[in-house]
GROMACS .gro file of C-alpha atoms in nm:
model
  344
    1MET     CA    1   1.819  -1.033  10.522
    2ASN     CA    2   1.958  -0.715  10.623
    3THR     CA    3   1.701  -0.461  10.665
    4HIS     CA    4   1.861  -0.207  10.836
    5PRO     CA    5   2.015   0.094  10.683
    6ARG     CA    6   2.377   0.073  10.575
    7PRO     CA    7   2.633   0.224  10.304
    8TRP     CA    8   2.498   0.197   9.950
    9ILE     CA    9   2.847   0.034   9.883
   10ASP     CA   10   2.757  -0.271  10.078
   11ALA     CA   11   2.348  -0.319  10.019
   12TRP     CA   12   2.434  -0.250   9.649
   13HIS     CA   13   2.686  -0.539   9.641
   14ASP     CA   14   2.431  -0.762   9.788
   15ALA     CA   15   2.156  -0.655   9.596
   16LEU     CA   16   2.333  -0.768   9.271
   17TYR     CA   17   2.561  -1.046   9.396
   18GLY     CA   18   2.443  -1.185   9.692
   19GLU     CA   19   2.293  -1.526   9.716
   20ALA     CA   20   1.944  -1.425   9.577
   21GLY     CA   21   2.104  -1.110   9.364
   22PHE     CA   22   1.962  -0.981   9.086
   23TYR     CA   23   2.258  -1.075   8.856
   24ARG     CA   24   2.194  -1.461   8.963
   25ARG     CA   25   1.818  -1.453   8.857
   26ASP     CA   26   1.729  -1.703   8.595
   27GLU     CA   27   1.604  -1.451   8.337
   28GLY     CA   28   1.963  -1.255   8.357
   29PRO     CA   29   1.992  -0.903   8.257
   30ALA     CA   30   1.833  -0.946   7.919
   31GLY     CA   31   1.549  -0.997   8.102
   32HIS     CA   32   1.543  -0.615   8.213
   33PHE     CA   33   1.746  -0.391   7.985
   34ALA     CA   34   1.889  -0.410   7.627
   35THR     CA   35   2.259  -0.349   7.576
   36SER     CA   36   2.502  -0.346   7.274
   37ALA     CA   37   2.553  -0.696   7.321
   38GLN     CA   38   2.176  -0.794   7.322
   39GLY     CA   39   1.808  -0.676   7.277
   40ILE     CA   40   1.894  -0.456   7.006
   41PRO     CA   41   1.866  -0.589   6.638
   42GLY     CA   42   2.192  -0.643   6.455
   43VAL     CA   43   2.393  -0.429   6.720
   44ALA     CA   44   2.525  -0.733   6.897
   45ASP     CA   45   2.709  -0.809   6.533
   46VAL     CA   46   2.839  -0.475   6.501
   47LEU     CA   47   2.990  -0.470   6.845
   48ALA     CA   48   3.136  -0.843   6.779
   49GLN     CA   49   3.292  -0.715   6.415
   50ALA     CA   50   3.457  -0.392   6.618
   51VAL     CA   51   3.603  -0.638   6.907
   52LEU     CA   52   3.728  -0.887   6.634
   53ALA     CA   53   3.880  -0.591   6.447
   54TYR     CA   54   4.067  -0.491   6.820
   55ALA     CA   55   4.188  -0.877   6.851
   56GLU     CA   56   4.322  -0.870   6.475
   57ARG     CA   57   4.508  -0.531   6.549
   58CYS     CA   58   4.679  -0.678   6.888
   59ASP     CA   59   4.703  -1.054   6.698
   60ALA     CA   60   4.502  -1.201   6.993
   61GLU     CA   61   4.508  -1.592   7.006
   62VAL     CA   62   4.183  -1.555   7.299
   63VAL     CA   63   3.925  -1.313   7.356
   64VAL     CA   64   3.760  -1.274   7.734
   65ASP     CA   65   3.442  -1.145   7.741
   66PHE     CA   66   3.461  -1.054   8.117
   67ALA     CA   67   3.122  -0.998   8.308
   68CYS     CA   68   2.973  -1.137   7.983
   69GLY     CA   69   2.598  -1.193   8.116
   70ARG     CA   70   2.483  -1.500   7.935
   71GLY     CA   71   2.731  -1.507   7.681
   72GLU     CA   72   2.540  -1.279   7.401
   73LEU     CA   73   2.821  -1.092   7.284
   74LEU     CA   74   3.042  -1.415   7.270
   75GLU     CA   75   2.773  -1.569   7.069
   76ALA     CA   76   2.785  -1.316   6.816
   77LEU     CA   77   3.169  -1.331   6.794
   78ALA     CA   78   3.159  -1.707   6.736
   79ARG     CA   79   2.943  -1.602   6.420
   80PHE     CA   80   3.216  -1.402   6.283
   81ALA     CA   81   3.549  -1.525   6.435
   82ASP     CA   82   3.809  -1.778   6.290
   83PRO     CA   83   3.793  -2.120   6.456
   84SER     CA   84   4.150  -2.075   6.592
   85LEU     CA   85   4.032  -1.810   6.778
   86GLU     CA   86   3.954  -1.907   7.144
   87LEU     CA   87   3.633  -1.745   7.325
   88ILE     CA   88   3.585  -1.739   7.683
   89GLY     CA   89   3.330  -1.599   7.905
   90VAL     CA   90   3.377  -1.507   8.255
   91ASP     CA   91   3.070  -1.415   8.478
   92VAL     CA   92   2.912  -1.446   8.835
   93VAL     CA   93   2.669  -1.728   8.716
   94ALA     CA   94   2.767  -2.085   8.604
   95ARG     CA   95   2.776  -2.177   8.271
   96PRO     CA   96   2.448  -2.170   8.111
   97ASP     CA   97   2.324  -2.453   7.931
   98ALA     CA   98   2.280  -2.285   7.607
   99VAL     CA   99   2.591  -2.142   7.571
  100SER     CA  100   2.733  -2.321   7.266
  101ASP     CA  101   3.031  -2.582   7.249
  102ARG     CA  102   3.257  -2.322   7.061
  103ILE     CA  103   3.282  -2.084   7.395
  104ALA     CA  104   3.466  -2.182   7.718
  105TRP     CA  105   3.366  -2.033   8.085
  106VAL     CA  106   3.497  -1.930   8.384
  107GLN     CA  107   3.268  -1.847   8.705
  108SER     CA  108   3.384  -1.553   8.892
  109PRO     CA  109   3.293  -1.388   9.243
  110GLY     CA  110   3.139  -1.079   9.048
  111ALA     CA  111   3.136  -0.713   9.153
  112ALA     CA  112   3.488  -0.583   9.192
  113ALA     CA  113   3.636  -0.933   9.234
  114VAL     CA  114   3.892  -1.093   8.947
  115PRO     CA  115   3.927  -1.458   8.940
  116ASP     CA  116   4.282  -1.574   8.853
  117PHE     CA  117   4.349  -1.544   8.466
  118ASP     CA  118   4.573  -1.860   8.482
  119PHE     CA  119   4.398  -1.984   8.183
  120LEU     CA  120   4.530  -1.728   7.957
  121ASP     CA  121   4.839  -1.963   7.998
  122GLY     CA  122   5.084  -1.688   7.844
  123ARG     CA  123   4.895  -1.644   7.543
  124ARG     CA  124   4.810  -1.279   7.384
  125ALA     CA  125   4.459  -1.187   7.486
  126LEU     CA  126   4.192  -0.931   7.415
  127VAL     CA  127   4.010  -0.880   7.758
  128VAL     CA  128   3.663  -0.679   7.686
  129ALA     CA  129   3.475  -0.553   7.961
  130HIS     CA  130   3.159  -0.426   7.839
  131GLU     CA  131   2.921  -0.275   8.120
  132TRP     CA  132   3.119  -0.412   8.407
  133LEU     CA  133   3.220  -0.100   8.589
  134ASP     CA  134   2.877   0.053   8.617
  135VAL     CA  135   2.760  -0.223   8.807
  136VAL     CA  136   3.056  -0.223   9.058
  137PRO     CA  137   2.927  -0.071   9.364
  138CYS     CA  138   3.086   0.207   9.497
  139THR     CA  139   3.026   0.470   9.781
  140VAL     CA  140   2.763   0.702   9.716
  141ALA     CA  141   2.795   1.041   9.920
  142GLU     CA  142   2.594   1.345   9.988
  143ALA     CA  143   2.685   1.695  10.108
  144ASP     CA  144   2.521   1.801  10.423
  145ASP     CA  145   2.423   2.136  10.504
  146ASP     CA  146   2.748   2.242  10.589
  147GLY     CA  147   2.896   2.103  10.251
  148VAL     CA  148   3.046   1.787  10.444
  149LEU     CA  149   3.058   1.470  10.204
  150ARG     CA  150   2.904   1.188  10.448
  151SER     CA  151   2.811   0.814  10.308
  152VAL     CA  152   2.451   0.799  10.205
  153LEU     CA  153   2.288   0.506  10.385
  154VAL     CA  154   1.990   0.284  10.251
  155ALA     CA  155   1.754   0.066  10.380
  156HIS     CA  156   1.612  -0.253  10.223
  157ASP     CA  157   1.300  -0.052  10.086
  158GLY     CA  158   1.524   0.184   9.925
  159THR     CA  159   1.481   0.467  10.190
  160GLU     CA  160   1.785   0.669  10.245
  161SER     CA  161   1.952   0.849  10.528
  162VAL     CA  162   2.290   1.024  10.574
  163GLY     CA  163   2.582   0.859  10.757
  164GLU     CA  164   2.956   0.930  10.846
  165PRO     CA  165   3.175   1.157  10.677
  166LEU     CA  166   3.379   1.026  10.377
  167THR     CA  167   3.716   0.811  10.485
  168GLU     CA  168   4.034   0.995  10.410
  169PRO     CA  169   4.109   0.774  10.077
  170GLU     CA  170   3.778   0.830   9.939
  171LEU     CA  171   3.811   1.214  10.015
  172ASP     CA  172   4.156   1.202   9.821
  173TRP     CA  173   3.961   1.028   9.521
  174VAL     CA  174   3.692   1.321   9.519
  175ARG     CA  175   3.962   1.601   9.567
  176ARG     CA  176   4.135   1.475   9.243
  177TRP     CA  177   3.847   1.339   9.047
  178TRP     CA  178   3.519   1.488   9.118
  179ARG     CA  179   3.467   1.818   9.032
  180PRO     CA  180   3.271   2.039   9.265
  181GLN     CA  181   2.981   2.199   9.113
  182HIS     CA  182   3.007   2.536   9.240
  183ASP     CA  183   3.397   2.557   9.127
  184THR     CA  184   3.378   2.796   8.834
  185SER     CA  185   3.748   2.771   8.712
  186ASP     CA  186   3.811   2.597   8.364
  187ALA     CA  187   3.580   2.326   8.311
  188THR     CA  188   3.847   2.169   8.073
  189SER     CA  189   4.088   2.145   8.325
  190SER     CA  190   4.153   1.873   8.584
  191PRO     CA  191   4.057   1.985   8.929
  192GLY     CA  192   4.352   1.828   9.093
  193PRO     CA  193   4.448   1.753   9.447
  194ASP     CA  194   4.377   2.116   9.560
  195ALA     CA  195   4.014   2.135   9.467
  196ALA     CA  196   3.769   2.304   9.716
  197GLU     CA  197   3.674   2.059  10.001
  198THR     CA  198   3.289   2.190  10.057
  199HIS     CA  199   3.027   2.110   9.829
  200LEU     CA  200   2.680   2.236   9.794
  201PRO     CA  201   2.423   2.111  10.018
  202GLY     CA  202   2.260   1.777   9.859
  203GLU     CA  203   2.530   1.753   9.618
  204ARG     CA  204   2.598   1.394   9.521
  205VAL     CA  205   2.895   1.201   9.455
  206GLU     CA  206   2.967   0.847   9.324
  207VAL     CA  207   3.331   0.781   9.490
  208GLY     CA  208   3.505   0.566   9.162
  209LEU     CA  209   3.777   0.443   9.438
  210THR     CA  210   3.648   0.077   9.402
  211ARG     CA  211   3.619   0.104   9.001
  212ASP     CA  212   3.977   0.217   8.982
  213ARG     CA  213   4.096  -0.058   9.200
  214ALA     CA  214   3.876  -0.328   9.023
  215TRP     CA  215   4.013  -0.171   8.688
  216SER     CA  216   4.366  -0.216   8.811
  217ASN     CA  217   4.345  -0.517   8.972
  218LEU     CA  218   4.193  -0.668   8.626
  219ILE     CA  219   4.500  -0.478   8.423
  220GLU     CA  220   4.751  -0.685   8.695
  221ASN     CA  221   4.584  -1.030   8.657
  222VAL     CA  222   4.585  -1.025   8.299
  223SER     CA  223   4.957  -0.901   8.284
  224ARG     CA  224   5.071  -1.201   8.512
  225HIS     CA  225   4.938  -1.449   8.266
  226ALA     CA  226   4.931  -1.292   7.939
  227THR     CA  227   5.185  -1.225   7.661
  228PRO     CA  228   5.294  -0.824   7.643
  229GLY     CA  229   5.116  -0.665   7.345
  230SER     CA  230   4.763  -0.806   7.525
  231VAL     CA  231   4.499  -0.526   7.511
  232LEU     CA  232   4.221  -0.441   7.766
  233VAL     CA  233   3.927  -0.252   7.644
  234GLY     CA  234   3.631  -0.130   7.895
  235VAL     CA  235   3.314  -0.002   7.725
  236ASP     CA  236   3.053   0.168   7.961
  237TYR     CA  237   2.837   0.490   8.010
  238GLY     CA  238   3.039   0.723   8.206
  239HIS     CA  239   3.162   1.063   8.240
  240THR     CA  240   3.438   1.309   8.292
  241SER     CA  241   3.570   1.571   8.553
  242ALA     CA  242   3.404   1.860   8.311
  243THR     CA  243   3.069   1.669   8.290
  244ARG     CA  244   3.000   1.514   8.643
  245PRO     CA  245   2.638   1.523   8.734
  246PRO     CA  246   2.534   1.717   9.041
  247LEU     CA  247   2.312   1.485   9.172
  248GLY     CA  248   2.495   1.162   9.044
  249THR     CA  249   2.369   0.916   8.834
  250LEU     CA  250   2.275   0.591   9.066
  251THR     CA  251   1.938   0.452   8.920
  252GLY     CA  252   1.789   0.110   8.866
  253PHE     CA  253   1.637  -0.093   8.571
  254ARG     CA  254   1.334  -0.356   8.602
  255GLU     CA  255   1.147  -0.530   8.338
  256GLY     CA  256   1.270  -0.270   8.072
  257ALA     CA  257   1.210   0.042   8.233
  258GLU     CA  258   1.451   0.276   8.455
  259CYS     CA  259   1.329   0.293   8.827
  260THR     CA  260   1.406   0.374   9.137
  261PRO     CA  261   1.719   0.187   9.297
  262ILE     CA  262   1.629  -0.044   9.536
  263PRO     CA  263   1.862  -0.304   9.702
  264ASP     CA  264   1.654  -0.574   9.733
  265GLY     CA  265   1.750  -0.821   9.444
  266SER     CA  266   1.452  -0.736   9.229
  267CYS     CA  267   1.623  -0.437   8.982
  268ASP     CA  268   1.972  -0.380   8.833
  269VAL     CA  269   2.146  -0.104   9.045
  270THR     CA  270   2.368   0.103   8.833
  271ALA     CA  271   2.580   0.428   8.839
  272HIS     CA  272   2.795   0.593   8.534
  273VAL     CA  273   3.169   0.558   8.540
  274ALA     CA  274   3.424   0.836   8.596
  275VAL     CA  275   3.624   0.715   8.301
  276ASP     CA  276   3.909   0.963   8.325
  277SER     CA  277   4.024   0.845   8.665
  278LEU     CA  278   4.095   0.481   8.531
  279ASP     CA  279   4.441   0.354   8.415
  280ALA     CA  280   4.398   0.390   8.056
  281ASP     CA  281   4.636   0.440   7.761
  282HIS     CA  282   4.327   0.581   7.524
  283VAL     CA  283   3.973   0.696   7.596
  284THR     CA  284   3.735   0.745   7.283
  285THR     CA  285   3.357   0.701   7.254
  286GLN     CA  286   3.166   0.406   7.076
  287ARG     CA  287   3.050   0.647   6.780
  288ALA     CA  288   3.434   0.707   6.708
  289VAL     CA  289   3.554   0.367   6.697
  290MET     CA  290   3.280   0.239   6.506
  291LEU     CA  291   3.307   0.477   6.240
  292ASP     CA  292   3.685   0.477   6.206
  293LEU     CA  293   3.612   0.079   6.152
  294PHE     CA  294   3.336   0.078   5.923
  295GLY     CA  295   3.308   0.446   5.763
  296GLU     CA  296   3.014   0.666   5.718
  297GLU     CA  297   2.913   0.455   5.367
  298PRO     CA  298   2.687   0.187   5.554
  299LEU     CA  299   2.497   0.510   5.727
  300GLU     CA  300   2.414   0.624   5.371
  301PRO     CA  301   2.045   0.567   5.228
  302VAL     CA  302   1.997   0.261   5.067
  303PRO     CA  303   1.891   0.334   4.724
  304LEU     CA  304   1.521   0.244   4.662
  305ASP     CA  305   1.548   0.081   4.325
  306LEU     CA  306   1.759  -0.192   4.464
  307ALA     CA  307   1.410  -0.288   4.672
  308HIS     CA  308   1.284  -0.383   4.306
  309THR     CA  309   1.610  -0.517   4.143
  310ALA     CA  310   1.751  -0.745   4.440
  311PRO     CA  311   1.505  -0.731   4.747
  312PRO     CA  312   1.689  -0.957   4.959
  313ALA     CA  313   2.012  -0.759   4.939
  314TYR     CA  314   1.794  -0.431   4.993
  315LEU     CA  315   1.644  -0.576   5.323
  316GLN     CA  316   1.999  -0.690   5.430
  317ARG     CA  317   2.160  -0.349   5.383
  318LEU     CA  318   1.877  -0.173   5.533
  319ALA     CA  319   1.933  -0.407   5.859
  320VAL     CA  320   2.291  -0.314   5.869
  321ARG     CA  321   2.219   0.038   5.827
  322SER     CA  322   1.991   0.037   6.098
  323ALA     CA  323   2.201  -0.179   6.361
  324LEU     CA  324   2.512   0.075   6.294
  325ALA     CA  325   2.284   0.374   6.295
  326ALA     CA  326   2.214   0.256   6.667
  327ALA     CA  327   2.547   0.149   6.765
  328VAL     CA  328   2.664   0.523   6.684
  329SER     CA  329   2.382   0.750   6.789
  330PRO     CA  330   2.556   1.038   6.957
  331ASP     CA  331   2.253   1.046   7.182
  332GLY     CA  332   2.261   0.677   7.278
  333LEU     CA  333   2.473   0.385   7.241
  334GLY     CA  334   2.716   0.617   7.022
  335ALA     CA  335   2.804   0.813   7.342
  336PHE     CA  336   2.961   0.494   7.547
  337PHE     CA  337   3.316   0.541   7.638
  338TRP     CA  338   3.571   0.273   7.550
  339TRP     CA  339   3.910   0.298   7.710
  340VAL     CA  340   4.217   0.077   7.609
  341ARG     CA  341   4.500  -0.031   7.806
  342GLU     CA  342   4.787  -0.240   7.657
  343ILE     CA  343   5.020  -0.507   7.866
  344ARG     CA  344   5.353  -0.401   7.831
   0.00000   0.00000   0.00000
């Protein structure tokens, strides 16, 4: 066990994916937090139907859930998908015993690493990376008293200190994508390569370089093994150059509650994704995706008289309405970003 202060990117990786890492624990992520794929009644079914709509649009022969946890979204897909559609889960853990026979499984190294996608075997695929990039470790930096960004170091107990200045590739990413908080120019424009070099003392930056490379590596790998027309979809919480938070977003989750991020394997460690720096054809929100697919009608109040004339139908419509409302809530899951990349 390494107890000495070291860069967050290294401590973070070991805390989640090391031998005793958080994502290797028996209870899995569902033991600590809920997502659209698990833990919120009905929402996994809504998400599954949205994924299958994408699969139908690209005429996919196989759907891959990349970084799939314990297969919760895949099980929801299995309830709705045509039997001819192959379902494959990819995750850092070996195939869980509870996963149904309908689902194939590939074990991966985890974090930014992407296994060989030769199992696609030239077929047209939809690859979904749901809440993957937020747990791909990245460099965390903080501006010193002179406004110079330095790598944040962290000890095993979560105690932080400041280390060396960022490397040139990291600084290049910051110049292009992370808006200095005291820059008062048009907030809707991209900061570009000439953005100010200095930052306000105490400002924190999560350098998305490792996430950009991981996403690009996934695109490359799928491109080698899938038919053109295949599609990759990323889904995660994130921000853009106009909304970068001045103190960053690094946080932890343990047993259903947000907590101080401590890299000891006891909690999830996560940070929002800089979605505009990713190689994507289209970026939207989960709310926009769901309302485009399902419309506003399922969100309308359920007639009360239906409770008297057809109680089961009334309860079913209430459940559907509740699940969709949760999935599209603008202050919750609906604010998640969806980014799409087609293989050409």
